[in-house]
Amino acid sequence: MNDTASGPDHAAPEDPRAELAADRTLFAAERTYTAWVRTGLTALASGVGAGKLLSGSLPLWLIVGIRAPLVLFSLFCFWAAVWREFHQGAPPPKPDTPRLSRVALIAVNVGLALVAAAALIAIAVGAGAG
């Protein structure tokens, strides 16, 4: 059999390039997950911090109008991180590198989403009290 006929895109499973490509794919998926979480944490911190920063200089309705969308966006980011982890398209070849536990990823994101939901409730209660 002629090995050149298969071309470089069709590496054999025992080819180390296939294993390295699978590892790169896994690391890219983990970077995407952490980017979603990092963006969500930034939005959550911005939404919470905007209350202290803007209080006294803007009307309460405008402060709530700034804070609530930021916290809602953080909830979306935490959901998207988990959704993206489970919907990556065609499964890549089996990587040599161990994957992060999906249970741990879900637990972390559920915890972050609960914190964001509590912040959103605090914003709503604060708006009602003000």
Tab-separated table of N, CA and C in Angstrom:
chain	number	residue	atom	x	y	z
A	1	MET	N	0.846	-1.184	0.000
A	1	MET	CA	0.000	0.000	0.000
A	1	MET	C	0.881	1.234	0.000
A	2	ASN	N	0.484	2.238	-0.729
A	2	ASN	CA	1.259	3.467	-0.843
A	2	ASN	C	0.822	4.431	0.246
A	3	ASP	N	1.721	4.797	1.161
A	3	ASP	CA	1.389	5.698	2.272
A	3	ASP	C	1.170	7.128	1.807
A	4	THR	N	1.746	7.522	0.696
A	4	THR	CA	1.595	8.904	0.244
A	4	THR	C	0.227	9.163	-0.339
A	5	ALA	N	-0.497	8.107	-0.717
A	5	ALA	CA	-1.828	8.295	-1.303
A	5	ALA	C	-2.820	8.841	-0.284
A	6	SER	N	-2.624	8.501	0.974
A	6	SER	CA	-3.571	8.970	1.985
A	6	SER	C	-3.381	10.451	2.288
A	7	GLY	N	-2.212	10.988	2.035
A	7	GLY	CA	-1.958	12.411	2.245
A	7	GLY	C	-1.728	12.746	3.701
A	8	PRO	N	-1.269	13.963	3.971
A	8	PRO	CA	-0.957	14.365	5.348
A	8	PRO	C	-2.190	14.594	6.208
A	9	ASP	N	-3.355	14.826	5.582
A	9	ASP	CA	-4.555	15.083	6.372
A	9	ASP	C	-5.156	13.809	6.946
A	10	HIS	N	-4.739	12.666	6.452
A	10	HIS	CA	-5.303	11.400	6.899
A	10	HIS	C	-4.240	10.606	7.649
A	11	ALA	N	-3.820	11.148	8.790
A	11	ALA	CA	-2.777	10.494	9.571
A	11	ALA	C	-3.333	9.230	10.212
A	12	ALA	N	-2.507	8.221	10.259
A	12	ALA	CA	-2.892	6.959	10.881
A	12	ALA	C	-3.055	7.173	12.385
A	13	PRO	N	-3.923	6.374	13.043
A	13	PRO	CA	-4.140	6.546	14.480
A	13	PRO	C	-2.861	6.428	15.300
A	14	GLU	N	-1.893	5.622	14.847
A	14	GLU	CA	-0.665	5.476	15.612
A	14	GLU	C	0.328	6.608	15.324
A	15	ASP	N	-0.033	7.485	14.418
A	15	ASP	CA	0.825	8.613	14.075
A	15	ASP	C	0.844	9.590	15.252
A	16	PRO	N	2.019	9.992	15.728
A	16	PRO	CA	2.073	10.931	16.855
A	16	PRO	C	1.451	12.286	16.520
A	17	ARG	N	1.394	12.631	15.233
A	17	ARG	CA	0.777	13.904	14.858
A	17	ARG	C	-0.712	13.909	15.181
A	18	ALA	N	-1.376	12.766	15.022
A	18	ALA	CA	-2.805	12.679	15.338
A	18	ALA	C	-3.033	12.869	16.835
A	19	GLU	N	-2.175	12.287	17.633
A	19	GLU	CA	-2.292	12.433	19.090
A	19	GLU	C	-2.045	13.886	19.505
A	20	LEU	N	-1.047	14.509	18.914
A	20	LEU	CA	-0.764	15.907	19.235
A	20	LEU	C	-1.889	16.824	18.770
A	21	ALA	N	-2.473	16.528	17.625
A	21	ALA	CA	-3.610	17.317	17.141
A	21	ALA	C	-4.801	17.181	18.088
A	22	ALA	N	-5.029	15.983	18.596
A	22	ALA	CA	-6.123	15.776	19.550
A	22	ALA	C	-5.867	16.556	20.837
A	23	ASP	N	-4.623	16.575	21.285
A	23	ASP	CA	-4.279	17.355	22.484
A	23	ASP	C	-4.511	18.847	22.244
A	24	ARG	N	-4.117	19.342	21.077
A	24	ARG	CA	-4.328	20.766	20.761
A	24	ARG	C	-5.810	21.103	20.727
A	25	THR	N	-6.620	20.198	20.177
A	25	THR	CA	-8.063	20.417	20.129
A	25	THR	C	-8.645	20.478	21.536
A	26	LEU	N	-8.199	19.596	22.400
A	26	LEU	CA	-8.657	19.597	23.790
A	26	LEU	C	-8.272	20.895	24.489
A	27	PHE	N	-7.033	21.319	24.314
A	27	PHE	CA	-6.587	22.559	24.957
A	27	PHE	C	-7.338	23.776	24.421
A	28	ALA	N	-7.658	23.772	23.131
A	28	ALA	CA	-8.430	24.879	22.560
A	28	ALA	C	-9.828	24.928	23.166
A	29	ALA	N	-10.450	23.766	23.357
A	29	ALA	CA	-11.781	23.720	23.973
A	29	ALA	C	-11.721	24.231	25.413
A	30	GLU	N	-10.662	23.886	26.135
A	30	GLU	CA	-10.525	24.366	27.517
A	30	GLU	C	-10.280	25.875	27.557
A	31	ARG	N	-9.524	26.388	26.588
A	31	ARG	CA	-9.324	27.848	26.530
A	31	ARG	C	-10.633	28.560	26.237
A	32	THR	N	-11.466	27.970	25.381
A	32	THR	CA	-12.765	28.567	25.082
A	32	THR	C	-13.645	28.570	26.326
A	33	TYR	N	-13.644	27.463	27.054
A	33	TYR	CA	-14.415	27.393	28.302
A	33	TYR	C	-13.958	28.480	29.281
A	34	THR	N	-12.648	28.586	29.482
A	34	THR	CA	-12.160	29.580	30.449
A	34	THR	C	-12.423	31.004	29.974
A	35	ALA	N	-12.443	31.226	28.670
A	35	ALA	CA	-12.759	32.565	28.162
A	35	ALA	C	-14.200	32.945	28.498
A	36	TRP	N	-15.130	31.990	28.360
A	36	TRP	CA	-16.514	32.270	28.726
A	36	TRP	C	-16.638	32.575	30.218
A	37	VAL	N	-15.973	31.770	31.040
A	37	VAL	CA	-16.044	31.983	32.488
A	37	VAL	C	-15.400	33.314	32.866
A	38	ARG	N	-14.260	33.607	32.285
A	38	ARG	CA	-13.568	34.871	32.570
A	38	ARG	C	-14.439	36.072	32.168
A	39	THR	N	-15.085	35.987	31.024
A	39	THR	CA	-15.963	37.070	30.581
A	39	THR	C	-17.153	37.211	31.528
A	40	GLY	N	-17.705	36.077	31.962
A	40	GLY	CA	-18.821	36.122	32.907
A	40	GLY	C	-18.435	36.728	34.245
A	41	LEU	N	-17.259	36.361	34.735
A	41	LEU	CA	-16.800	36.939	36.002
A	41	LEU	C	-16.556	38.441	35.880
A	42	THR	N	-16.025	38.869	34.748
A	42	THR	CA	-15.798	40.293	34.526
A	42	THR	C	-17.120	41.052	34.477
A	43	ALA	N	-18.107	40.494	33.787
A	43	ALA	CA	-19.417	41.144	33.721
A	43	ALA	C	-20.081	41.183	35.092
A	44	LEU	N	-19.944	40.104	35.850
A	44	LEU	CA	-20.527	40.062	37.197
A	44	LEU	C	-19.865	41.100	38.099
A	45	ALA	N	-18.555	41.160	38.082
A	45	ALA	CA	-17.839	42.145	38.907
A	45	ALA	C	-18.182	43.570	38.474
A	46	SER	N	-18.334	43.788	37.186
A	46	SER	CA	-18.691	45.125	36.700
A	46	SER	C	-20.100	45.506	37.131
A	47	GLY	N	-21.010	44.550	37.053
A	47	GLY	CA	-22.384	44.826	37.462
A	47	GLY	C	-22.506	45.108	38.943
A	48	VAL	N	-21.771	44.351	39.752
A	48	VAL	CA	-21.809	44.579	41.196
A	48	VAL	C	-21.088	45.879	41.553
A	49	GLY	N	-19.942	46.098	40.950
A	49	GLY	CA	-19.144	47.290	41.259
A	49	GLY	C	-19.762	48.583	40.769
A	50	ALA	N	-20.574	48.509	39.731
A	50	ALA	CA	-21.191	49.724	39.198
A	50	ALA	C	-22.100	50.388	40.223
A	51	GLY	N	-22.687	49.605	41.107
A	51	GLY	CA	-23.562	50.175	42.134
A	51	GLY	C	-22.827	51.138	43.048
A	52	LYS	N	-21.680	50.722	43.532
A	52	LYS	CA	-20.891	51.592	44.417
A	52	LYS	C	-20.299	52.771	43.657
A	53	LEU	N	-19.829	52.500	42.473
A	53	LEU	CA	-19.165	53.537	41.694
A	53	LEU	C	-20.127	54.637	41.260
A	54	LEU	N	-21.330	54.271	40.895
A	54	LEU	CA	-22.271	55.233	40.328
A	54	LEU	C	-23.281	55.794	41.317
A	55	SER	N	-23.361	55.209	42.522
A	55	SER	CA	-24.360	55.700	43.478
A	55	SER	C	-24.052	57.142	43.866
A	56	GLY	N	-25.090	57.932	43.864
A	56	GLY	CA	-24.958	59.342	44.204
A	56	GLY	C	-24.711	60.231	42.992
A	57	SER	N	-24.257	59.673	41.897
A	57	SER	CA	-23.989	60.501	40.721
A	57	SER	C	-25.028	60.314	39.617
A	58	LEU	N	-25.771	59.215	39.661
A	58	LEU	CA	-26.808	58.944	38.665
A	58	LEU	C	-28.088	58.533	39.373
A	59	PRO	N	-29.219	58.710	38.709
A	59	PRO	CA	-30.480	58.244	39.313
A	59	PRO	C	-30.481	56.720	39.467
A	60	LEU	N	-31.231	56.248	40.452
A	60	LEU	CA	-31.264	54.820	40.770
A	60	LEU	C	-31.728	53.977	39.588
A	61	TRP	N	-32.711	54.445	38.843
A	61	TRP	CA	-33.226	53.662	37.721
A	61	TRP	C	-32.153	53.453	36.655
A	62	LEU	N	-31.282	54.429	36.469
A	62	LEU	CA	-30.220	54.301	35.481
A	62	LEU	C	-29.122	53.359	35.972
A	63	ILE	N	-28.841	53.418	37.266
A	63	ILE	CA	-27.843	52.500	37.837
A	63	ILE	C	-28.329	51.057	37.710
A	64	VAL	N	-29.601	50.832	38.018
A	64	VAL	CA	-30.164	49.484	37.869
A	64	VAL	C	-30.147	49.070	36.398
A	65	GLY	N	-30.415	50.020	35.511
A	65	GLY	CA	-30.391	49.749	34.086
A	65	GLY	C	-29.010	49.413	33.560
A	66	ILE	N	-27.976	49.812	34.270
A	66	ILE	CA	-26.602	49.463	33.898
A	66	ILE	C	-26.203	48.143	34.544
A	67	ARG	N	-26.550	47.981	35.811
A	67	ARG	CA	-26.115	46.798	36.563
A	67	ARG	C	-26.815	45.512	36.114
A	68	ALA	N	-28.116	45.565	35.950
A	68	ALA	CA	-28.880	44.350	35.643
A	68	ALA	C	-28.441	43.684	34.334
A	69	PRO	N	-28.275	44.414	33.237
A	69	PRO	CA	-27.822	43.736	32.012
A	69	PRO	C	-26.434	43.106	32.144
A	70	LEU	N	-25.557	43.730	32.898
A	70	LEU	CA	-24.232	43.146	33.101
A	70	LEU	C	-24.328	41.820	33.852
A	71	VAL	N	-25.139	41.782	34.886
A	71	VAL	CA	-25.292	40.545	35.650
A	71	VAL	C	-26.029	39.492	34.816
A	72	LEU	N	-27.020	39.911	34.045
A	72	LEU	CA	-27.701	38.961	33.157
A	72	LEU	C	-26.739	38.400	32.111
A	73	PHE	N	-25.857	39.244	31.597
A	73	PHE	CA	-24.862	38.774	30.643
A	73	PHE	C	-23.917	37.771	31.296
A	74	SER	N	-23.591	37.988	32.566
A	74	SER	CA	-22.725	37.026	33.252
A	74	SER	C	-23.424	35.670	33.373
A	75	LEU	N	-24.720	35.670	33.658
A	75	LEU	CA	-25.477	34.411	33.690
A	75	LEU	C	-25.427	33.715	32.326
A	76	PHE	N	-25.580	34.490	31.261
A	76	PHE	CA	-25.500	33.916	29.917
A	76	PHE	C	-24.123	33.305	29.675
A	77	CYS	N	-23.073	33.978	30.089
A	77	CYS	CA	-21.714	33.469	29.876
A	77	CYS	C	-21.481	32.162	30.621
A	78	PHE	N	-21.974	32.062	31.841
A	78	PHE	CA	-21.796	30.832	32.609
A	78	PHE	C	-22.567	29.682	31.962
A	79	TRP	N	-23.758	29.969	31.423
A	79	TRP	CA	-24.521	28.955	30.704
A	79	TRP	C	-23.813	28.572	29.414
A	80	ALA	N	-23.324	29.562	28.678
A	80	ALA	CA	-22.673	29.300	27.387
A	80	ALA	C	-21.400	28.479	27.549
A	81	ALA	N	-20.687	28.673	28.645
A	81	ALA	CA	-19.456	27.907	28.880
A	81	ALA	C	-19.763	26.417	28.967
A	82	VAL	N	-20.814	26.073	29.693
A	82	VAL	CA	-21.183	24.662	29.826
A	82	VAL	C	-21.771	24.144	28.515
A	83	TRP	N	-22.622	24.921	27.873
A	83	TRP	CA	-23.227	24.500	26.619
A	83	TRP	C	-22.152	24.231	25.568
A	84	ARG	N	-21.173	25.117	25.493
A	84	ARG	CA	-20.092	24.974	24.509
A	84	ARG	C	-19.251	23.731	24.807
A	85	GLU	N	-19.083	23.410	26.063
A	85	GLU	CA	-18.309	22.225	26.439
A	85	GLU	C	-18.988	20.945	25.950
A	86	PHE	N	-20.319	20.924	25.968
A	86	PHE	CA	-21.048	19.726	25.575
A	86	PHE	C	-21.425	19.691	24.099
A	87	HIS	N	-21.296	20.807	23.395
A	87	HIS	CA	-21.661	20.877	21.971
A	87	HIS	C	-20.471	21.355	21.156
A	88	GLN	N	-19.488	20.506	21.014
A	88	GLN	CA	-18.273	20.873	20.299
A	88	GLN	C	-18.237	20.348	18.872
A	89	GLY	N	-19.294	19.758	18.396
A	89	GLY	CA	-19.315	19.219	17.046
A	89	GLY	C	-18.806	17.785	17.037
A	90	ALA	N	-18.156	17.429	15.954
A	90	ALA	CA	-17.642	16.065	15.807
A	90	ALA	C	-16.565	15.800	16.855
A	91	PRO	N	-16.605	14.631	17.486
A	91	PRO	CA	-15.599	14.350	18.510
A	91	PRO	C	-14.212	14.205	17.883
A	92	PRO	N	-13.219	14.852	18.489
A	92	PRO	CA	-11.856	14.729	17.968
A	92	PRO	C	-11.283	13.362	18.327
A	93	PRO	N	-10.140	13.014	17.737
A	93	PRO	CA	-9.493	11.769	18.156
A	93	PRO	C	-9.198	11.800	19.652
A	94	LYS	N	-9.093	10.630	20.254
A	94	LYS	CA	-8.856	10.538	21.694
A	94	LYS	C	-7.525	11.189	22.055
A	95	PRO	N	-7.555	12.243	22.892
A	95	PRO	CA	-6.298	12.892	23.270
A	95	PRO	C	-5.547	12.088	24.326
A	96	ASP	N	-4.267	12.329	24.380
A	96	ASP	CA	-3.410	11.711	25.384
A	96	ASP	C	-3.581	12.424	26.724
A	97	THR	N	-3.959	13.674	26.687
A	97	THR	CA	-4.107	14.513	27.867
A	97	THR	C	-5.460	14.256	28.521
A	98	PRO	N	-5.504	14.144	29.851
A	98	PRO	CA	-6.802	13.936	30.514
A	98	PRO	C	-7.679	15.185	30.416
A	99	ARG	N	-8.984	14.976	30.252
A	99	ARG	CA	-9.941	16.076	30.183
A	99	ARG	C	-10.286	16.559	31.582
A	100	LEU	N	-10.726	17.806	31.653
A	100	LEU	CA	-11.281	18.306	32.900
A	100	LEU	C	-12.602	17.583	33.143
A	101	SER	N	-12.908	17.368	34.389
A	101	SER	CA	-14.151	16.678	34.734
A	101	SER	C	-15.349	17.545	34.364
A	102	ARG	N	-16.260	16.975	33.595
A	102	ARG	CA	-17.456	17.731	33.209
A	102	ARG	C	-18.339	18.009	34.416
A	103	VAL	N	-18.340	17.109	35.369
A	103	VAL	CA	-19.113	17.332	36.601
A	103	VAL	C	-18.561	18.555	37.336
A	104	ALA	N	-17.248	18.671	37.393
A	104	ALA	CA	-16.631	19.831	38.054
A	104	ALA	C	-16.954	21.117	37.299
A	105	LEU	N	-16.917	21.069	35.969
A	105	LEU	CA	-17.235	22.260	35.180
A	105	LEU	C	-18.671	22.709	35.431
A	106	ILE	N	-19.575	21.752	35.458
A	106	ILE	CA	-20.976	22.091	35.712
A	106	ILE	C	-21.147	22.634	37.120
A	107	ALA	N	-20.497	22.008	38.097
A	107	ALA	CA	-20.620	22.467	39.493
A	107	ALA	C	-20.098	23.894	39.652
A	108	VAL	N	-18.959	24.176	39.045
A	108	VAL	CA	-18.396	25.538	39.136
A	108	VAL	C	-19.346	26.542	38.499
A	109	ASN	N	-19.870	26.212	37.323
A	109	ASN	CA	-20.730	27.165	36.635
A	109	ASN	C	-22.088	27.323	37.303
A	110	VAL	N	-22.613	26.267	37.884
A	110	VAL	CA	-23.862	26.402	38.642
A	110	VAL	C	-23.630	27.302	39.854
A	111	GLY	N	-22.511	27.116	40.539
A	111	GLY	CA	-22.188	27.982	41.674
A	111	GLY	C	-22.050	29.439	41.264
A	112	LEU	N	-21.368	29.686	40.155
A	112	LEU	CA	-21.220	31.058	39.663
A	112	LEU	C	-22.571	31.634	39.241
A	113	ALA	N	-23.402	30.817	38.622
A	113	ALA	CA	-24.728	31.283	38.212
A	113	ALA	C	-25.591	31.617	39.428
A	114	LEU	N	-25.460	30.843	40.501
A	114	LEU	CA	-26.205	31.159	41.733
A	114	LEU	C	-25.749	32.481	42.334
A	115	VAL	N	-24.447	32.731	42.297
A	115	VAL	CA	-23.941	34.019	42.792
A	115	VAL	C	-24.480	35.162	41.931
A	116	ALA	N	-24.468	34.972	40.615
A	116	ALA	CA	-24.987	36.006	39.723
A	116	ALA	C	-26.480	36.220	39.941
A	117	ALA	N	-27.230	35.136	40.147
A	117	ALA	CA	-28.664	35.269	40.412
A	117	ALA	C	-28.910	36.003	41.726
A	118	ALA	N	-28.105	35.715	42.738
A	118	ALA	CA	-28.237	36.426	44.016
A	118	ALA	C	-27.927	37.910	43.840
A	119	ALA	N	-26.927	38.221	43.022
A	119	ALA	CA	-26.601	39.630	42.754
A	119	ALA	C	-27.757	40.304	42.024
A	120	LEU	N	-28.374	39.603	41.091
A	120	LEU	CA	-29.506	40.167	40.360
A	120	LEU	C	-30.688	40.416	41.285
A	121	ILE	N	-30.935	39.491	42.193
A	121	ILE	CA	-32.013	39.682	43.178
A	121	ILE	C	-31.695	40.872	44.073
A	122	ALA	N	-30.441	40.986	44.493
A	122	ALA	CA	-30.053	42.136	45.333
A	122	ALA	C	-30.221	43.442	44.597
A	123	ILE	N	-29.939	43.448	43.304
A	123	ILE	CA	-30.127	44.663	42.510
A	123	ILE	C	-31.611	45.013	42.446
A	124	ALA	N	-32.455	44.005	42.224
A	124	ALA	CA	-33.902	44.246	42.136
A	124	ALA	C	-34.470	44.712	43.479
A	125	VAL	N	-34.036	44.099	44.567
A	125	VAL	CA	-34.518	44.490	45.884
A	125	VAL	C	-34.031	45.892	46.229
A	126	GLY	N	-32.789	46.167	45.876
A	126	GLY	CA	-32.242	47.509	46.118
A	126	GLY	C	-32.971	48.575	45.334
A	127	ALA	N	-33.411	48.233	44.136
A	127	ALA	CA	-34.155	49.197	43.323
A	127	ALA	C	-35.536	49.443	43.907
A	128	GLY	N	-36.135	48.379	44.472
A	128	GLY	CA	-37.454	48.525	45.092
A	128	GLY	C	-37.396	49.312	46.389
A	129	ALA	N	-36.259	49.191	47.100
A	129	ALA	CA	-36.126	49.902	48.378
A	129	ALA	C	-35.766	51.363	48.171
A	130	GLY	N	-35.144	51.651	47.025
A	130	GLY	CA	-34.683	53.022	46.784
A	130	GLY	C	-35.755	53.828	46.200
